[in-house]
PDB file of C-alpha atoms (C1' of nucleotides) in Angstrom:
ATOM      1  CA  MET A   1      -6.767 -11.298  14.335  1.00  0.00           C
ATOM      2  CA  SER A   2      -6.781 -14.795  12.992  1.00  0.00           C
ATOM      3  CA  THR A   3      -9.695 -15.977  15.105  1.00  0.00           C
ATOM      4  CA  GLY A   4     -13.279 -14.798  15.301  1.00  0.00           C
ATOM      5  CA  SER A   5     -15.708 -13.897  12.571  1.00  0.00           C
ATOM      6  CA  ALA A   6     -14.568 -12.251   9.391  1.00  0.00           C
ATOM      7  CA  ALA A   7     -16.866  -9.297   9.970  1.00  0.00           C
ATOM      8  CA  SER A   8     -15.485  -8.632  13.401  1.00  0.00           C
ATOM      9  CA  ASP A   9     -11.978  -9.022  12.058  1.00  0.00           C
ATOM     10  CA  ALA A  10     -12.666  -6.405   9.458  1.00  0.00           C
ATOM     11  CA  GLU A  11     -14.050  -4.115  12.124  1.00  0.00           C
ATOM     12  CA  ASP A  12     -11.040  -4.774  14.316  1.00  0.00           C
ATOM     13  CA  TYR A  13      -8.771  -3.956  11.442  1.00  0.00           C
ATOM     14  CA  GLU A  14     -10.587  -0.744  10.656  1.00  0.00           C
ATOM     15  CA  THR A  15     -10.732   0.506  14.208  1.00  0.00           C
ATOM     16  CA  CYS A  16      -7.135  -0.470  14.777  1.00  0.00           C
ATOM     17  CA  HIS A  17      -5.893   1.400  11.751  1.00  0.00           C
ATOM     18  CA  ARG A  18      -8.117   4.378  12.356  1.00  0.00           C
ATOM     19  CA  GLY A  19      -6.782   4.504  15.871  1.00  0.00           C
ATOM     20  CA  THR A  20      -3.189   4.788  14.733  1.00  0.00           C
ATOM     21  CA  ALA A  21      -3.647   6.891  11.637  1.00  0.00           C
ATOM     22  CA  ALA A  22      -6.163   9.422  12.916  1.00  0.00           C
ATOM     23  CA  PRO A  23      -3.864  11.285  15.344  1.00  0.00           C
ATOM     24  CA  LEU A  24      -1.257  11.690  12.627  1.00  0.00           C
ATOM     25  CA  GLU A  25      -3.850  12.985  10.193  1.00  0.00           C
ATOM     26  CA  ARG A  26      -5.211  15.362  12.788  1.00  0.00           C
ATOM     27  CA  SER A  27      -1.788  16.799  13.541  1.00  0.00           C
ATOM     28  CA  ALA A  28      -1.065  17.139   9.838  1.00  0.00           C
ATOM     29  CA  ARG A  29      -4.290  19.054   9.357  1.00  0.00           C
ATOM     30  CA  LYS A  30      -3.430  21.221  12.335  1.00  0.00           C
ATOM     31  CA  MET A  31      -0.100  22.080  10.739  1.00  0.00           C
ATOM     32  CA  THR A  32      -1.399  22.893   7.269  1.00  0.00           C
ATOM     33  CA  CYS A  33      -5.047  23.889   7.573  1.00  0.00           C
ATOM     34  CA  TYR A  34      -5.995  27.200   6.065  1.00  0.00           C
ATOM     35  CA  ASN A  35      -6.696  29.770   8.763  1.00  0.00           C
ATOM     36  CA  PRO A  36      -7.801  33.221   7.374  1.00  0.00           C
ATOM     37  CA  SER A  37      -7.495  35.008  10.711  1.00  0.00           C
ATOM     38  CA  ARG A  38      -3.720  34.723  10.485  1.00  0.00           C
ATOM     39  CA  TYR A  39      -3.526  36.958   7.414  1.00  0.00           C
ATOM     40  CA  SER A  40      -3.833  40.700   6.924  1.00  0.00           C
ATOM     41  CA  ASP A  41      -6.563  42.059   4.637  1.00  0.00           C
ATOM     42  CA  GLU A  42      -4.097  42.579   1.810  1.00  0.00           C
ATOM     43  CA  GLU A  43      -2.754  39.108   2.170  1.00  0.00           C
ATOM     44  CA  LEU A  44      -6.270  37.754   2.381  1.00  0.00           C
ATOM     45  CA  ASP A  45      -7.202  39.123  -1.038  1.00  0.00           C
ATOM     46  CA  ASP A  46      -4.327  37.292  -2.619  1.00  0.00           C
ATOM     47  CA  ASP A  47      -4.175  34.212  -0.438  1.00  0.00           C
ATOM     48  CA  SER A  48      -7.786  33.460   0.454  1.00  0.00           C
ATOM     49  CA  LEU A  49      -8.554  32.117  -2.999  1.00  0.00           C
ATOM     50  CA  GLU A  50      -5.311  30.209  -3.138  1.00  0.00           C
ATOM     51  CA  GLY A  51      -5.859  28.973   0.380  1.00  0.00           C
ATOM     52  CA  ARG A  52      -9.351  27.843  -0.418  1.00  0.00           C
ATOM     53  CA  ILE A  53      -8.114  26.004  -3.488  1.00  0.00           C
ATOM     54  CA  LYS A  54      -5.413  24.331  -1.459  1.00  0.00           C
ATOM     55  CA  HIS A  55      -7.954  23.471   1.197  1.00  0.00           C
ATOM     56  CA  GLU A  56     -10.327  21.908  -1.324  1.00  0.00           C
ATOM     57  CA  ARG A  57      -7.483  19.999  -2.926  1.00  0.00           C
ATOM     58  CA  ARG A  58      -6.642  18.613   0.488  1.00  0.00           C
ATOM     59  CA  LEU A  59     -10.265  17.675   1.002  1.00  0.00           C
ATOM     60  CA  SER A  60     -10.505  15.899  -2.324  1.00  0.00           C
ATOM     61  CA  LYS A  61      -7.251  14.083  -1.595  1.00  0.00           C
ATOM     62  CA  ALA A  62      -8.732  12.982   1.695  1.00  0.00           C
ATOM     63  CA  HIS A  63     -11.830  11.766  -0.098  1.00  0.00           C
ATOM     64  CA  GLN A  64      -9.674   9.890  -2.606  1.00  0.00           C
ATOM     65  CA  LYS A  65      -7.785   8.317   0.245  1.00  0.00           C
ATOM     66  CA  GLU A  66     -11.048   7.309   1.895  1.00  0.00           C
ATOM     67  CA  ALA A  67     -12.351   5.876  -1.364  1.00  0.00           C
ATOM     68  CA  ARG A  68      -9.159   3.887  -1.864  1.00  0.00           C
ATOM     69  CA  GLN A  69      -9.362   2.593   1.668  1.00  0.00           C
ATOM     70  CA  SER A  70     -12.986   1.531   1.325  1.00  0.00           C
ATOM     71  CA  GLN A  71     -12.157  -0.184  -1.966  1.00  0.00           C
ATOM     72  CA  ARG A  72      -9.290  -1.949  -0.238  1.00  0.00           C
ATOM     73  CA  ASN A  73     -11.585  -3.038   2.595  1.00  0.00           C
ATOM     74  CA  ALA A  74     -14.076  -4.411   0.080  1.00  0.00           C
ATOM     75  CA  ALA A  75     -11.301  -6.298  -1.691  1.00  0.00           C
ATOM     76  CA  ASN A  76     -10.133  -7.693   1.644  1.00  0.00           C
ATOM     77  CA  ALA A  77     -13.647  -8.896   2.406  1.00  0.00           C
ATOM     78  CA  ARG A  78     -13.886 -10.564  -0.987  1.00  0.00           C
ATOM     79  CA  GLU A  79     -10.537 -12.197  -0.450  1.00  0.00           C
ATOM     80  CA  ARG A  80     -11.631 -13.485   2.959  1.00  0.00           C
ATOM     81  CA  ALA A  81     -14.785 -14.933   1.405  1.00  0.00           C
ATOM     82  CA  ARG A  82     -12.764 -16.521  -1.365  1.00  0.00           C
ATOM     83  CA  MET A  83     -10.388 -18.135   1.089  1.00  0.00           C
ATOM     84  CA  ARG A  84     -13.336 -19.369   3.176  1.00  0.00           C
ATOM     85  CA  VAL A  85     -14.727 -21.107   0.091  1.00  0.00           C
ATOM     86  CA  LEU A  86     -11.319 -22.635  -0.476  1.00  0.00           C
ATOM     87  CA  SER A  87     -11.107 -23.861   3.113  1.00  0.00           C
ATOM     88  CA  LYS A  88     -14.599 -25.348   2.909  1.00  0.00           C
ATOM     89  CA  ALA A  89     -13.599 -27.162  -0.252  1.00  0.00           C
ATOM     90  CA  PHE A  90     -10.613 -28.593   1.584  1.00  0.00           C
ATOM     91  CA  SER A  91     -12.898 -29.686   4.408  1.00  0.00           C
ATOM     92  CA  ARG A  92     -15.236 -31.392   1.979  1.00  0.00           C
ATOM     93  CA  LEU A  93     -12.326 -33.072   0.269  1.00  0.00           C
ATOM     94  CA  LYS A  94     -11.133 -34.323   3.628  1.00  0.00           C
ATOM     95  CA  THR A  95     -14.526 -35.822   4.495  1.00  0.00           C
ATOM     96  CA  SER A  96     -14.587 -37.641   1.166  1.00  0.00           C
ATOM     97  CA  LEU A  97     -11.380 -39.440   2.015  1.00  0.00           C
ATOM     98  CA  PRO A  98     -12.033 -42.919   3.385  1.00  0.00           C
ATOM     99  CA  TRP A  99     -10.007 -44.247   6.323  1.00  0.00           C
ATOM    100  CA  VAL A 100      -9.668 -40.699   7.591  1.00  0.00           C
ATOM    101  CA  PRO A 101     -11.809 -40.245  10.726  1.00  0.00           C
ATOM    102  CA  ALA A 102     -13.966 -37.126  10.648  1.00  0.00           C
ATOM    103  CA  ASP A 103     -12.302 -35.613  13.697  1.00  0.00           C
ATOM    104  CA  THR A 104      -8.794 -36.059  12.331  1.00  0.00           C
ATOM    105  CA  LYS A 105      -6.791 -32.895  12.085  1.00  0.00           C
ATOM    106  CA  LEU A 106      -5.403 -32.738   8.594  1.00  0.00           C
ATOM    107  CA  SER A 107      -3.454 -29.878   7.126  1.00  0.00           C
ATOM    108  CA  LYS A 108      -4.351 -28.690   3.649  1.00  0.00           C
ATOM    109  CA  LEU A 109      -1.137 -30.111   2.311  1.00  0.00           C
ATOM    110  CA  ASP A 110      -1.867 -33.488   3.916  1.00  0.00           C
ATOM    111  CA  THR A 111      -5.396 -33.398   2.510  1.00  0.00           C
ATOM    112  CA  LEU A 112      -4.032 -32.835  -0.980  1.00  0.00           C
ATOM    113  CA  ARG A 113      -1.476 -35.600  -0.614  1.00  0.00           C
ATOM    114  CA  LEU A 114      -3.992 -38.108   0.721  1.00  0.00           C
ATOM    115  CA  ALA A 115      -6.542 -37.191  -1.948  1.00  0.00           C
ATOM    116  CA  SER A 116      -3.910 -37.613  -4.600  1.00  0.00           C
ATOM    117  CA  SER A 117      -2.902 -41.026  -3.345  1.00  0.00           C
ATOM    118  CA  TYR A 118      -6.553 -42.035  -3.007  1.00  0.00           C
ATOM    119  CA  ILE A 119      -7.163 -41.080  -6.630  1.00  0.00           C
ATOM    120  CA  SER A 120      -4.186 -43.171  -7.657  1.00  0.00           C
ATOM    121  CA  HIS A 121      -5.617 -46.045  -5.672  1.00  0.00           C
ATOM    122  CA  LEU A 122      -9.025 -45.724  -7.360  1.00  0.00           C
ATOM    123  CA  ARG A 123      -7.417 -45.490 -10.771  1.00  0.00           C
ATOM    124  CA  GLN A 124      -5.556 -48.692 -10.059  1.00  0.00           C
ATOM    125  CA  LEU A 125      -8.808 -50.364  -9.050  1.00  0.00           C
ATOM    126  CA  LEU A 126     -10.479 -49.251 -12.266  1.00  0.00           C
ATOM    127  CA  GLN A 127      -7.616 -50.562 -14.305  1.00  0.00           C
ATOM    128  CA  ASP A 128      -7.671 -53.931 -12.560  1.00  0.00           C
ATOM    129  CA  ASP A 129     -11.431 -54.108 -12.986  1.00  0.00           C
ATOM    130  CA  ARG A 130     -11.158 -53.410 -16.698  1.00  0.00           C
ATOM    131  CA  PHE A 131      -8.704 -56.244 -17.161  1.00  0.00           C
ATOM    132  CA  GLU A 132     -10.824 -58.639 -15.176  1.00  0.00           C
ATOM    133  CA  ASN A 133     -14.249 -58.395 -16.840  1.00  0.00           C
ATOM    134  CA  ARG A 134     -13.446 -56.680 -20.157  1.00  0.00           C
ATOM    135  CA  PHE A 135     -16.551 -54.493 -19.857  1.00  0.00           C
ATOM    136  CA  ALA A 136     -16.485 -50.759 -20.158  1.00  0.00           C
ATOM    137  CA  HIS A 137     -16.781 -49.157 -16.765  1.00  0.00           C
ATOM    138  CA  PRO A 138     -20.259 -47.664 -16.169  1.00  0.00           C
ATOM    139  CA  VAL A 139     -18.785 -44.440 -14.882  1.00  0.00           C
ATOM    140  CA  ASN A 140     -17.401 -42.206 -17.535  1.00  0.00           C
ATOM    141  CA  LEU A 141     -15.312 -39.328 -16.260  1.00  0.00           C
ATOM    142  CA  THR A 142     -14.805 -36.412 -18.578  1.00  0.00           C
ATOM    143  CA  TRP A 143     -13.099 -33.098 -18.290  1.00  0.00           C
ATOM    144  CA  PRO A 144     -13.963 -30.608 -16.915  1.00  0.00           C
ATOM    145  CA  PHE A 145     -15.301 -32.280 -13.813  1.00  0.00           C
ATOM    146  CA  MET A 146     -18.351 -33.840 -15.434  1.00  0.00           C
ATOM    147  CA  MET A 147     -19.589 -37.265 -14.523  1.00  0.00           C
ATOM    148  CA  THR A 148     -21.998 -38.880 -16.931  1.00  0.00           C
ATOM    149  CA  GLY A 149     -23.906 -41.616 -15.176  1.00  0.00           C
ATOM    150  CA  ARG A 150     -24.883 -44.573 -17.345  1.00  0.00           C
ATOM    151  CA  SER A 151     -26.845 -47.169 -15.505  1.00  0.00           C
ATOM    152  CA  GLU A 152     -29.913 -49.315 -15.858  1.00  0.00           C
ATOM    153  CA  ASP A 153     -31.915 -46.761 -13.908  1.00  0.00           C
ATOM    154  CA  SER A 154     -30.853 -43.743 -15.896  1.00  0.00           C
ATOM    155  CA  PRO A 155     -29.793 -44.682 -19.384  1.00  0.00           C
ATOM    156  CA  ASP A 156     -30.434 -41.110 -20.442  1.00  0.00           C
ATOM    157  CA  ILE A 157     -27.166 -39.376 -21.314  1.00  0.00           C
ATOM    158  CA  SER A 158     -28.663 -36.118 -20.110  1.00  0.00           C
ATOM    159  CA  SER A 159     -28.387 -37.230 -16.516  1.00  0.00           C
ATOM    160  CA  THR A 160     -25.170 -35.389 -16.127  1.00  0.00           C
ATOM    161  CA  VAL A 161     -23.917 -34.552 -12.697  1.00  0.00           C
ATOM    162  CA  ARG A 162     -21.772 -31.548 -12.195  1.00  0.00           C
ATOM    163  CA  LEU A 163     -19.154 -32.299  -9.598  1.00  0.00           C
ATOM    164  CA  CYS A 164     -17.848 -28.865  -8.963  1.00  0.00           C
ATOM    165  CA  GLY A 165     -18.457 -25.236  -9.630  1.00  0.00           C
ATOM    166  CA  ALA A 166     -21.058 -24.835  -6.938  1.00  0.00           C
ATOM    167  CA  THR A 167     -19.948 -22.473  -4.255  1.00  0.00           C
ATOM    168  CA  ALA A 168     -19.679 -23.953  -0.817  1.00  0.00           C
TER     169      ALA A 168
ATOM    170  C1'  DT B   1      11.064 -21.822  22.198  1.00  0.00           C
ATOM    171  C1'  DA B   2      11.243 -23.093  17.330  1.00  0.00           C
ATOM    172  C1'  DG B   3       8.617 -24.640  13.695  1.00  0.00           C
ATOM    173  C1'  DG B   4       4.281 -25.704  11.352  1.00  0.00           C
ATOM    174  C1'  DC B   5      -0.134 -24.205  10.062  1.00  0.00           C
ATOM    175  C1'  DC B   6      -3.604 -20.944   9.279  1.00  0.00           C
ATOM    176  C1'  DA B   7      -6.180 -16.543   8.466  1.00  0.00           C
ATOM    177  C1'  DT B   8      -5.707 -12.147   6.877  1.00  0.00           C
ATOM    178  C1'  DC B   9      -3.851  -8.120   4.457  1.00  0.00           C
ATOM    179  C1'  DT B  10      -1.825  -6.319   0.443  1.00  0.00           C
ATOM    180  C1'  DG B  11      -0.165  -5.179  -4.127  1.00  0.00           C
ATOM    181  C1'  DG B  12       0.266  -7.008  -8.661  1.00  0.00           C
ATOM    182  C1'  DT B  13      -1.685  -9.197 -12.739  1.00  0.00           C
ATOM    183  C1'  DC B  14      -5.202 -10.913 -15.638  1.00  0.00           C
ATOM    184  C1'  DC B  15      -9.867 -11.082 -17.251  1.00  0.00           C
ATOM    185  C1'  DT B  16     -14.544  -9.434 -18.307  1.00  0.00           C
TER     186       DT B  16
ATOM    187  C1'  DA C   1     -13.205   0.020 -13.816  1.00  0.00           C
ATOM    188  C1'  DG C   2     -13.987  -3.630 -10.950  1.00  0.00           C
ATOM    189  C1'  DG C   3     -13.577  -8.321  -9.591  1.00  0.00           C
ATOM    190  C1'  DA C   4     -10.990 -12.784  -9.361  1.00  0.00           C
ATOM    191  C1'  DC C   5      -6.836 -14.885  -8.582  1.00  0.00           C
ATOM    192  C1'  DC C   6      -2.235 -15.236  -6.850  1.00  0.00           C
ATOM    193  C1'  DA C   7       1.882 -14.980  -4.020  1.00  0.00           C
ATOM    194  C1'  DG C   8       4.456 -12.766  -0.363  1.00  0.00           C
ATOM    195  C1'  DA C   9       4.384 -10.830   4.295  1.00  0.00           C
ATOM    196  C1'  DT C  10       2.750 -10.873   8.912  1.00  0.00           C
ATOM    197  C1'  DG C  11       0.978 -12.223  13.251  1.00  0.00           C
ATOM    198  C1'  DG C  12      -1.490 -15.603  16.198  1.00  0.00           C
ATOM    199  C1'  DC C  13      -2.137 -20.277  17.855  1.00  0.00           C
ATOM    200  C1'  DC C  14      -0.627 -24.867  18.832  1.00  0.00           C
ATOM    201  C1'  DT C  15       2.534 -28.638  19.629  1.00  0.00           C
ATOM    202  C1'  DA C  16       6.834 -31.212  20.258  1.00  0.00           C
TER     203       DA C  16
END
DNA sequence: TAGGCCATCTGGTCCT
DNA sequence: AGGACCAGATGGCCTA
């Protein structure tokens, strides 16, 4: 279930669960379904209404169950999409790490650790640079994730680059 | 075969 | 109410 497309996974899941649950539901219906031919006329007068009510209650419960299940399936699909975005972000983070060959297998945890150490390294470089030439660094990093570029080419403060927030 | 990693499902919680 | 986010559980795949 872990491989293959998300859509086919969802289909696999649905067919799998229908396959196991359906026989049980069928047998349950067989046990409890309202059957008027089993009752005498007298009993029918009293029970047919009650039976019909019970039957409709069962139907509406079944519909509720179906609705819940379809909501759950939709939530699962959203969750899969969300996790795909997360994985893509990890992949992008990995490719932005220098001295890590593109074909290197890196776990998410390793990616985070390397990225963290790389950031520390860059911060150290910035600090050293600041001490050396006493000029403000042209790159100004601000929270949240905004980079304001100040260079000869684009002195305009409006040239703001958003570093994140775009879906993958 | 055990352990690590990953994708997915699921129920709970928070937010809009 | 519905969606986003989160953490735990589960099962599959891969490697030492």
